[in-house]
mmCIF file of C-alpha atoms and ligand atoms in Angstrom:
data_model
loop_
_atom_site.group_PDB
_atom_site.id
_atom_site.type_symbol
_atom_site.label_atom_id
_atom_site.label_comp_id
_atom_site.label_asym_id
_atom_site.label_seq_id
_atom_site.Cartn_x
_atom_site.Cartn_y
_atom_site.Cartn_z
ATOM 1 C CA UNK P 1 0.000 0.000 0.000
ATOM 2 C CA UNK P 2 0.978 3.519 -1.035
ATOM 3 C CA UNK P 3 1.876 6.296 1.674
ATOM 4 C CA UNK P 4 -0.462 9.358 0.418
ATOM 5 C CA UNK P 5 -0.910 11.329 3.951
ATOM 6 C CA UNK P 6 1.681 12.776 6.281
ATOM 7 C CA UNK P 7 0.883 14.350 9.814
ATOM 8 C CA UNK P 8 3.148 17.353 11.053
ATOM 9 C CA UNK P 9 3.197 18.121 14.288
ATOM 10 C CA UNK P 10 3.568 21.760 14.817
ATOM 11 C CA UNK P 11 1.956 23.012 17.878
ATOM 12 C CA UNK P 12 4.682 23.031 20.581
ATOM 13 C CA UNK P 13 5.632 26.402 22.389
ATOM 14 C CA UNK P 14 9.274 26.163 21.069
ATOM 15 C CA UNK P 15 10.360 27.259 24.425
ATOM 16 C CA UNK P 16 13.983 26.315 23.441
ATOM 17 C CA UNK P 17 14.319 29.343 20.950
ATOM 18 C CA UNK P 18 12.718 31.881 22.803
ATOM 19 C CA UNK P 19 12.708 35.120 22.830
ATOM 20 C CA UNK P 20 12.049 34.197 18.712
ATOM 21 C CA UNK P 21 8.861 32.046 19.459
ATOM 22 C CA UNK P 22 6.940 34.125 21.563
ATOM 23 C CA UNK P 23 5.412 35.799 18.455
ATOM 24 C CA UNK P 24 6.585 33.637 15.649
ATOM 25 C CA UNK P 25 6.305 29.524 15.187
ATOM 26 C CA UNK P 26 10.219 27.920 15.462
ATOM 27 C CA UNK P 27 8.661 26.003 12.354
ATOM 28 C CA UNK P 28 8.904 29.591 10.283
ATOM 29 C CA UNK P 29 12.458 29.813 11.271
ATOM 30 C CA UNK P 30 14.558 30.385 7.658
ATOM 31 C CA UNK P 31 17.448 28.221 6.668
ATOM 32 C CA UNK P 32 18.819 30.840 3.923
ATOM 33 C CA UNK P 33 15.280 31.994 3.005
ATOM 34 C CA UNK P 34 12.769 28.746 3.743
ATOM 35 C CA UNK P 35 11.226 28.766 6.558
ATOM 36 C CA UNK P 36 11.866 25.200 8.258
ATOM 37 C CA UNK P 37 8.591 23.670 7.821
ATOM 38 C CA UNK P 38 8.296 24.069 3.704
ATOM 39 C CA UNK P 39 11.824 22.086 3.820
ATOM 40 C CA UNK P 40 9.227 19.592 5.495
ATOM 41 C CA UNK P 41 6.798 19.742 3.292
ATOM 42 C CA UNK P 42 9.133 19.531 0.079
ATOM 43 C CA UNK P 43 10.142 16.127 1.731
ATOM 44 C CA UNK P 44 6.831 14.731 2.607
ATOM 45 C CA UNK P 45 5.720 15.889 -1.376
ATOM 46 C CA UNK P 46 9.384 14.058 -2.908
ATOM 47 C CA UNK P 47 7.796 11.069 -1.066
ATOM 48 C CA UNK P 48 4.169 11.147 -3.214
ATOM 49 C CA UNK P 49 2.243 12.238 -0.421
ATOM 50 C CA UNK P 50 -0.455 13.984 -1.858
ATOM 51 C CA UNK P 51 -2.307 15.276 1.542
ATOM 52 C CA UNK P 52 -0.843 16.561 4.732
ATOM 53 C CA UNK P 53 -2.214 17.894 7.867
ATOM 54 C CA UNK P 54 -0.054 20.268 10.096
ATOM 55 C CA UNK P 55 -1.251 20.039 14.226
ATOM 56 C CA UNK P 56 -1.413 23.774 14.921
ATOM 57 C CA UNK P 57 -2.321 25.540 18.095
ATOM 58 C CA UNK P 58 -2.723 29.485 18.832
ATOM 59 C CA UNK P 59 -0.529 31.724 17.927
ATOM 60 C CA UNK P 60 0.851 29.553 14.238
ATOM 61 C CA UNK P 61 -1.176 31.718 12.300
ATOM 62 C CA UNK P 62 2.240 32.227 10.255
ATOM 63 C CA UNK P 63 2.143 29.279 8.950
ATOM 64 C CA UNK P 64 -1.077 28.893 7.524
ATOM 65 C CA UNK P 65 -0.361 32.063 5.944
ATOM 66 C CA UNK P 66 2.877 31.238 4.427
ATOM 67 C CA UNK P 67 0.855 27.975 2.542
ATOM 68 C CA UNK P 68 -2.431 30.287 1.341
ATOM 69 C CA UNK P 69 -2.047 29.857 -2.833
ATOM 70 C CA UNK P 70 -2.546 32.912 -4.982
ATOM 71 C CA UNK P 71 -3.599 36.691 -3.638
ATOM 72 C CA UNK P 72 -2.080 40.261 -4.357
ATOM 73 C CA UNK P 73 1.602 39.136 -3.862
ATOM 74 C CA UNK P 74 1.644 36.623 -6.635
ATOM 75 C CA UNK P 75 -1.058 39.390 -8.922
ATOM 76 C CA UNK P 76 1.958 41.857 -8.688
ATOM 77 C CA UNK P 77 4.848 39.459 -9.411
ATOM 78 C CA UNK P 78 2.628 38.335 -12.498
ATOM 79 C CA UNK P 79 2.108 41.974 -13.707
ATOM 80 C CA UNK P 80 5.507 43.334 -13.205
ATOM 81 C CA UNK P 81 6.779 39.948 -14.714
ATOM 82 C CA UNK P 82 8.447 38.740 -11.769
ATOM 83 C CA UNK P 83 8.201 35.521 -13.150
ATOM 84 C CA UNK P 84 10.975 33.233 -11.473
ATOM 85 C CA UNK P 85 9.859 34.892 -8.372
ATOM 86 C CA UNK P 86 6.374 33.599 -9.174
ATOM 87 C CA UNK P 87 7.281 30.117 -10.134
ATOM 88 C CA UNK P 88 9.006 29.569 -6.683
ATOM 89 C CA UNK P 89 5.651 30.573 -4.998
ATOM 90 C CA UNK P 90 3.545 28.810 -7.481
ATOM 91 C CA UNK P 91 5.513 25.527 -6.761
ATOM 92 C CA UNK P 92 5.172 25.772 -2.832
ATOM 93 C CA UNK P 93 1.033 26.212 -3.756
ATOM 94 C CA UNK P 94 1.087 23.207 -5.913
ATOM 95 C CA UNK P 95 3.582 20.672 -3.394
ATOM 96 C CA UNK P 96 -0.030 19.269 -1.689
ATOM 97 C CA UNK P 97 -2.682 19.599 -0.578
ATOM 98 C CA UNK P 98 -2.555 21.098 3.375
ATOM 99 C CA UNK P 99 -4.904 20.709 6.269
ATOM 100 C CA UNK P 100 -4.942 21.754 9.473
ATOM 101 C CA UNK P 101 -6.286 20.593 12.811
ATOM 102 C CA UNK P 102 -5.632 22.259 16.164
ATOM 103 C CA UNK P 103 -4.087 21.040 19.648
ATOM 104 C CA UNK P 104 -5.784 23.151 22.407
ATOM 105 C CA UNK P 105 -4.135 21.812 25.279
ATOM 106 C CA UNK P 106 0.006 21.234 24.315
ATOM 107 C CA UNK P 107 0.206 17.762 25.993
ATOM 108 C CA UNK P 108 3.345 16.638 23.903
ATOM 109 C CA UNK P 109 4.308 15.177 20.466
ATOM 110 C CA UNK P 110 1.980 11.886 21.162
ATOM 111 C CA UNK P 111 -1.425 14.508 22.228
ATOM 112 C CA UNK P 112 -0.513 16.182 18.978
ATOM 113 C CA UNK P 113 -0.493 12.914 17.157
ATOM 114 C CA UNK P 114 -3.767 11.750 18.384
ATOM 115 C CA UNK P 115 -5.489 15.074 16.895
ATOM 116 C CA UNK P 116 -5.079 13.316 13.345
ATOM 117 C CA UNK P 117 -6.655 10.030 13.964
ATOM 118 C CA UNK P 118 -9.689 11.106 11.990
ATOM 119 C CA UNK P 119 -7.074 12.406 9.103
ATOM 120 C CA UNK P 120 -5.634 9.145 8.525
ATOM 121 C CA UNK P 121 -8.781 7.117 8.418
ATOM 122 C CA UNK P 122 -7.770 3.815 8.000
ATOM 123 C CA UNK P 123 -4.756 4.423 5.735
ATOM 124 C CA UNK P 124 -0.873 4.218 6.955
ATOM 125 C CA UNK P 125 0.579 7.622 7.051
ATOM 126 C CA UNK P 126 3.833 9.182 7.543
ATOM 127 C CA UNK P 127 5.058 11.390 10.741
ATOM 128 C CA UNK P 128 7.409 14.427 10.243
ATOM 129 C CA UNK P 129 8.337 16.647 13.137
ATOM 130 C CA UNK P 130 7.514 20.344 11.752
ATOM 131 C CA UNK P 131 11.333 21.712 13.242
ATOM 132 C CA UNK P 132 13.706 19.169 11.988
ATOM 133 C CA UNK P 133 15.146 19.106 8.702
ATOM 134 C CA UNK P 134 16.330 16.068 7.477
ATOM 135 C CA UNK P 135 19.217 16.573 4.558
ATOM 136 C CA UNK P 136 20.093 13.774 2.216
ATOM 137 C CA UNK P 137 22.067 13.956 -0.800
ATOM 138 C CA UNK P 138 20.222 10.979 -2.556
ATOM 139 C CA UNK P 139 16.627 10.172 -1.532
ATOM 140 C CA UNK P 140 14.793 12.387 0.622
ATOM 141 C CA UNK P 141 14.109 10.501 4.144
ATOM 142 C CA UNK P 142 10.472 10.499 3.618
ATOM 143 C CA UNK P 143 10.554 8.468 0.371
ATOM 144 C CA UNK P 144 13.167 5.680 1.972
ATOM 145 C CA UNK P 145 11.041 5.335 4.889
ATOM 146 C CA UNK P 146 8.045 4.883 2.508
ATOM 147 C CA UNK P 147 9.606 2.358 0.551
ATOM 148 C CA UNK P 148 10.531 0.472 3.742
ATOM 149 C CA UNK P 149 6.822 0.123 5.008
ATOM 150 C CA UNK P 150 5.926 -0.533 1.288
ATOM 151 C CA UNK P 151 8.706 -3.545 1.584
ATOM 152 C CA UNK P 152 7.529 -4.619 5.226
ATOM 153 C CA UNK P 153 3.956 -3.079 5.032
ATOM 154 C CA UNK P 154 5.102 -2.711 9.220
ATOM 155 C CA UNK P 155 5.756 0.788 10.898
ATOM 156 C CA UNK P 156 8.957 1.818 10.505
ATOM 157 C CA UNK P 157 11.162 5.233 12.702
ATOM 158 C CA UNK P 158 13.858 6.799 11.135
ATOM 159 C CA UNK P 159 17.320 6.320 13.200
ATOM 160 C CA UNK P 160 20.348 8.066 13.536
ATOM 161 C CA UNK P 161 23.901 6.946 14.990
ATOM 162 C CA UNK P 162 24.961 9.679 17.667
ATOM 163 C CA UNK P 163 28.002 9.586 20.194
ATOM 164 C CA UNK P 164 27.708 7.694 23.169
ATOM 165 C CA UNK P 165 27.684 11.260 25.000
ATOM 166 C CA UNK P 166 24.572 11.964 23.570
ATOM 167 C CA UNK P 167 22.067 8.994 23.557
ATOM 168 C CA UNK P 168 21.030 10.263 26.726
ATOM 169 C CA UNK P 169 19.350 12.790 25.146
ATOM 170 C CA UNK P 170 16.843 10.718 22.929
ATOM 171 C CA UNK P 171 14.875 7.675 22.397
ATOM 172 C CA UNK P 172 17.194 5.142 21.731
ATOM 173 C CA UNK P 173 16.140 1.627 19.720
ATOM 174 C CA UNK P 174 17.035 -2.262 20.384
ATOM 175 C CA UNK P 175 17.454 -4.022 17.735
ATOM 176 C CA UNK P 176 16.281 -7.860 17.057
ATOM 177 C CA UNK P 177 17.801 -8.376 13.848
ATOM 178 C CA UNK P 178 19.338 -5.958 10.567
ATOM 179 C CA UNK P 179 18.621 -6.651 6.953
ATOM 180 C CA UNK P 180 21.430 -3.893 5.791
ATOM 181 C CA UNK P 181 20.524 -0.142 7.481
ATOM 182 C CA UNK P 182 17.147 -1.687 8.414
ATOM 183 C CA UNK P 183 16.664 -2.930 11.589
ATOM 184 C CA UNK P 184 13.608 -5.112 13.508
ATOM 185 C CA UNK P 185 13.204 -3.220 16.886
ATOM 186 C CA UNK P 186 13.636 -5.208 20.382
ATOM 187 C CA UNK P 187 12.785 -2.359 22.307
ATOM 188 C CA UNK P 188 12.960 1.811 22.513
ATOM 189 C CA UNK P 189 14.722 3.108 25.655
ATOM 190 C CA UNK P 190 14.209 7.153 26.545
ATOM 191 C CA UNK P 191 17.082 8.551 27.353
ATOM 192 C CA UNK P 192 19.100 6.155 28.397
ATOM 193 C CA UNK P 193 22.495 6.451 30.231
ATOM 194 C CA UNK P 194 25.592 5.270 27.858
ATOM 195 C CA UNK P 195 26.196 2.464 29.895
ATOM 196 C CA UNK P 196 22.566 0.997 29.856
ATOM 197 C CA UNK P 197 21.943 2.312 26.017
ATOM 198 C CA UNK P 198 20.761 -1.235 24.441
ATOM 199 C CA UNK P 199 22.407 0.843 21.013
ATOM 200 C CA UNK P 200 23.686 4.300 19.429
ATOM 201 C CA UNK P 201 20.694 4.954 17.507
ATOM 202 C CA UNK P 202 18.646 7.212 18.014
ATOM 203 C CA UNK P 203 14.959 8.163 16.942
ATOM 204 C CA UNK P 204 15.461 10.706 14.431
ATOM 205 C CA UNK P 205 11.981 12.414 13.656
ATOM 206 C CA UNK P 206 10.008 10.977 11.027
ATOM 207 C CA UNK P 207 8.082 7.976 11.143
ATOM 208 C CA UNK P 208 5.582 5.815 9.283
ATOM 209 C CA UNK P 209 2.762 4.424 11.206
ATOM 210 C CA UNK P 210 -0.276 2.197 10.646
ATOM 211 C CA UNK P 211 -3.651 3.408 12.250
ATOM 212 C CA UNK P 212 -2.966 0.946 15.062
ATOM 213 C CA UNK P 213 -0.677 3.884 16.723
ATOM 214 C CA UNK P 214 -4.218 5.703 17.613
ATOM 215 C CA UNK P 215 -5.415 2.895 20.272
ATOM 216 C CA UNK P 216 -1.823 2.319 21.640
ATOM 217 C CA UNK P 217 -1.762 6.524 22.337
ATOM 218 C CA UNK P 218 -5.628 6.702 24.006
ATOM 219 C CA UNK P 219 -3.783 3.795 26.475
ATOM 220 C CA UNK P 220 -0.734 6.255 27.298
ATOM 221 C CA UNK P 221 -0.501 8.078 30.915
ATOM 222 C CA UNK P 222 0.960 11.224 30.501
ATOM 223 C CA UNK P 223 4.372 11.379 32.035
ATOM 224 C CA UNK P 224 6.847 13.522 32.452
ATOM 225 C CA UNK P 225 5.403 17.104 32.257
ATOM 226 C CA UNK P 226 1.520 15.784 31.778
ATOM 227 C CA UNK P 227 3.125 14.740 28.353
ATOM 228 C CA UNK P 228 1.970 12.306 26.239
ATOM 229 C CA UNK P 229 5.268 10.415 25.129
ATOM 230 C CA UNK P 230 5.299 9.172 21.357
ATOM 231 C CA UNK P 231 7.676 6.906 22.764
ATOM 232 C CA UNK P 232 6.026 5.224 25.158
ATOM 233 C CA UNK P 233 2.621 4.506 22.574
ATOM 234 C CA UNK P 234 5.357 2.972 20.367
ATOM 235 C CA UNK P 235 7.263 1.000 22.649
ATOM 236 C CA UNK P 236 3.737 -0.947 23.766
ATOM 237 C CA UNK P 237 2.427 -1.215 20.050
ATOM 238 C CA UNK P 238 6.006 -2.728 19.451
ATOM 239 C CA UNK P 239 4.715 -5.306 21.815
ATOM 240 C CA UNK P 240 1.950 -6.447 19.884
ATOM 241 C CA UNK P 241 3.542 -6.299 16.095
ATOM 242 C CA UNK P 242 6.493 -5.969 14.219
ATOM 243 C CA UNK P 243 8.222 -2.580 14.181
ATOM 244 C CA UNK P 244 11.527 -1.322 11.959
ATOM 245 C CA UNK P 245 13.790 1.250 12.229
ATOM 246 C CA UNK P 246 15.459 2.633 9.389
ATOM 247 C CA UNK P 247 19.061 3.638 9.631
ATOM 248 C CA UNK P 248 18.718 6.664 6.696
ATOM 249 C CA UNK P 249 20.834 8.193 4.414
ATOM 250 C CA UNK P 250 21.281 11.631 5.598
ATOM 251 C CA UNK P 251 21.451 14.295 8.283
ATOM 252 C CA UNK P 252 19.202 15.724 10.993
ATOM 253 C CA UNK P 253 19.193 19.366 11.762
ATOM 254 C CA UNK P 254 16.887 19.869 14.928
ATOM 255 C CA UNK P 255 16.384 23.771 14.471
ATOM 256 C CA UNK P 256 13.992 24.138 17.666
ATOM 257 C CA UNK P 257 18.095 23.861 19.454
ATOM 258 C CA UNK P 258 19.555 27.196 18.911
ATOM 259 C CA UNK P 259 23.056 25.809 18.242
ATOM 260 C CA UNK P 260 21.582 23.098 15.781
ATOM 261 C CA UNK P 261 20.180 26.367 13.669
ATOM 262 C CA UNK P 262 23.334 27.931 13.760
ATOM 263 C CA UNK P 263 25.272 25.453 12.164
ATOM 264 C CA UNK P 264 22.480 24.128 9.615
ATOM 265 C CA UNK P 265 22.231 27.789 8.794
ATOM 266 C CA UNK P 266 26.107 27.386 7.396
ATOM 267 C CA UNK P 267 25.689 24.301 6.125
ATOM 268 C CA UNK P 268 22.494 25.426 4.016
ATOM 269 C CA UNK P 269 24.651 28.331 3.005
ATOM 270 C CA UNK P 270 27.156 26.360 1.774
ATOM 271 C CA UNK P 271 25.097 24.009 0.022
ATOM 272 C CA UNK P 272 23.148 26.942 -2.069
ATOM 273 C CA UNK P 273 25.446 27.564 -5.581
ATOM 274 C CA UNK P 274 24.776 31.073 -5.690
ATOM 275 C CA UNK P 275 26.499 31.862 -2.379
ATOM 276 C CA UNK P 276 28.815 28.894 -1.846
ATOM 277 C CA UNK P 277 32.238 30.663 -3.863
ATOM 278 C CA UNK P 278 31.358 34.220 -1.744
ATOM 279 C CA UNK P 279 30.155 32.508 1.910
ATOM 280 C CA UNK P 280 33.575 29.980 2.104
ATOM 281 C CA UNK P 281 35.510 32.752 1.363
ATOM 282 C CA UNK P 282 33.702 34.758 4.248
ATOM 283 C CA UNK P 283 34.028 31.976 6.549
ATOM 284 C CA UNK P 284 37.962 31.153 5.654
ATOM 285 C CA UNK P 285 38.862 34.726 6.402
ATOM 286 C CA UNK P 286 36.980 34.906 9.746
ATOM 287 C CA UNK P 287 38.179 31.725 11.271
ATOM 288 C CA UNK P 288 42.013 33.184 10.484
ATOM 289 C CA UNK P 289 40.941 35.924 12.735
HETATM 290 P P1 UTP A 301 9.525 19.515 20.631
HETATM 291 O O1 UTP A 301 9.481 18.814 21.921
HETATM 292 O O2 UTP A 301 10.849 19.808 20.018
HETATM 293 O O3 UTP A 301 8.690 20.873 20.654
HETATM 294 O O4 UTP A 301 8.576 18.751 19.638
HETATM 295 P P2 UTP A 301 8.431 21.988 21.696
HETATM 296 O O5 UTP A 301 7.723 21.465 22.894
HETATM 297 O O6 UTP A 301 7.796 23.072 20.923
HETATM 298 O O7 UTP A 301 9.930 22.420 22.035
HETATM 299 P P3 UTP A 301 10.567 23.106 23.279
HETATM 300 O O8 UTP A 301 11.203 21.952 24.011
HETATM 301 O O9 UTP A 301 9.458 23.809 24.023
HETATM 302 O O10 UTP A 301 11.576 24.057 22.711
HETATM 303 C C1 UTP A 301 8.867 18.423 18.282
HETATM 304 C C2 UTP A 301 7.728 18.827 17.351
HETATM 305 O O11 UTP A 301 6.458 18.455 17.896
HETATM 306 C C3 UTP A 301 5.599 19.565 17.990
HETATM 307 C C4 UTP A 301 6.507 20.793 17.969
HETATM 308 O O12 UTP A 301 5.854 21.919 17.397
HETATM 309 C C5 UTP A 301 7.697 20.341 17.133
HETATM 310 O O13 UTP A 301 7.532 20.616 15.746
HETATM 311 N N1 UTP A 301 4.760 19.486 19.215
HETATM 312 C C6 UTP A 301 5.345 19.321 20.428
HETATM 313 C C7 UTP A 301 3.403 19.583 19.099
HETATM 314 O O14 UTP A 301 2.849 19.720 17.978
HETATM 315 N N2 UTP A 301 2.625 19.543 20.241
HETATM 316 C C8 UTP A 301 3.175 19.392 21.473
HETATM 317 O O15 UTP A 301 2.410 19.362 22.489
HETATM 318 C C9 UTP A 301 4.573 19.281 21.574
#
């Protein structure tokens, strides 16, 4: 079966890049001139999902904005023939087709989740956390985790290798058994201590779930915080059926941490032909200093 719908979770207070988000989403941050959540939505569309739904809450009225198609902007670009201006708009309308639900209470990543149950029907559906970029220089992340539940027709996390001085800081997977990067999950620790870490990979932000998540998160006590831990719904659903994890091609860029948006900030730079020759050079000559 086909992957056509993807959730995003964007509701959360971003209290980790304030004084930013107290009037504008983390999720409208810019790498280079994006905001952070159409880099999501770019990856959820390279994947063939056709209809997405971003969990909202008050105060994200930005991003609704940024996705309404047509109006006075795009009128004046077309008459004063703007017109590569007006392609790049005209491609961001046409990448899918975007819905929006809203979290009134912010009980964590698994509350936001459960706001989408009558979205995905009875269809599997893909998860992408609304401030994470995930780079790849071959497929996007979406699409291989696709193909992997297409392969496995299972739910299936994306994982990332970190130092043992960080899995302490994530949700951490066991693995049964590896068919290349992708693994059958034993169990999901969070935040584990390096000694007790069962491995180094870590649960990296997008996910592919079956509408079997839905029952396992209405069972979930709140923990830490009154939170709802993702987490925790998918470490009992991995009790009752096979789960994977896929070890992706690629890089995660967590831009709710300020330091993380620093960095991907020079990284996107760099990446971008039209500034790479001029930003190096800007960045050779201030390191000598
Ligand atoms: P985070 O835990 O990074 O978001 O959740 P947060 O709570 O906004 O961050 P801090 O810790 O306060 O800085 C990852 C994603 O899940 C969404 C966030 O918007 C983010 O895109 N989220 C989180 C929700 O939609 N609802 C929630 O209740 C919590």
């Amino acid at each position: 079966m086909k992957i056509t719908k993807a959730v995003i979770p964007a509701a959360g207070f971003g209290t980790r890049f304030l004084p930013f988000t107290r009037s504008v989403p983390k999720e409208m941050i810019p790498l280079v001139d994006k905001p952070v959540i159409q880099y999501v939505i770019e990856e959820a569309a390279a994947a063939g999902i056709t209809d997405i739904l971003i969990v909202i809450s008050s105060g994200k009225g930005a991003i609704q904005e940024h996705f309404i198609p047509g109006g006075p902007l795009e009128e004046r670009l077309a008459a004063t023939g703007k017109t590569a201006e007006l392609a790049e708009l005209q491609q961001i309308d046409n990448l899918a087709r975007i819905h929006y639900v809203y979290q009134k209470e912010l009980k964590g990543l698994g509350h936001a989740l459960m706001q989408a149950e009558r979205f995905a029907e009875s269809d599997p559906f893909a998860v992408l956390l609304g401030d994470t970029v995930l780079y790849s220089g071959s497929k996007p992340v979406t699409a291989q985790l696709c193909e992997a539940f297409e392969r496995t027709q299972s739910p299936v996390v994306a994982l990332e290798e970190v130092p043992a001085e960080k899995v302490s800081r994530y949700g951490i997977a066991g693995l049964a058994e590896s068919d290349g990067n992708l693994h059958k999950l034993s169990d999901l620790v969070e935040k584990p201590s390096a000694e007790t870490a069962p491995s180094r990979l870590a649960i990296a932000s997008r996910y592919v779930f079956t509408p079997d998540i839905f029952a396992e998160l209405a069972q979930t006590k709140p923990g830490k915080g009154g939170e709802i831990q993702l987490t925790d719904a998918m470490k009992s659903l991995l009790q009752k059926r096979t789960f994977y994890g896929l070890q992706f091609d690629g890089k995660r860029y967590d831009i709710g941490n300020k330091l993380e948006f620093l960095k991907s900030t020079v990284e996107f730079g760099l990446r971008r032909p039209e500034f790479k020759e001029a930003f190096s050079a800007y960045l050779r000559e201030l390191i000598k200093d």
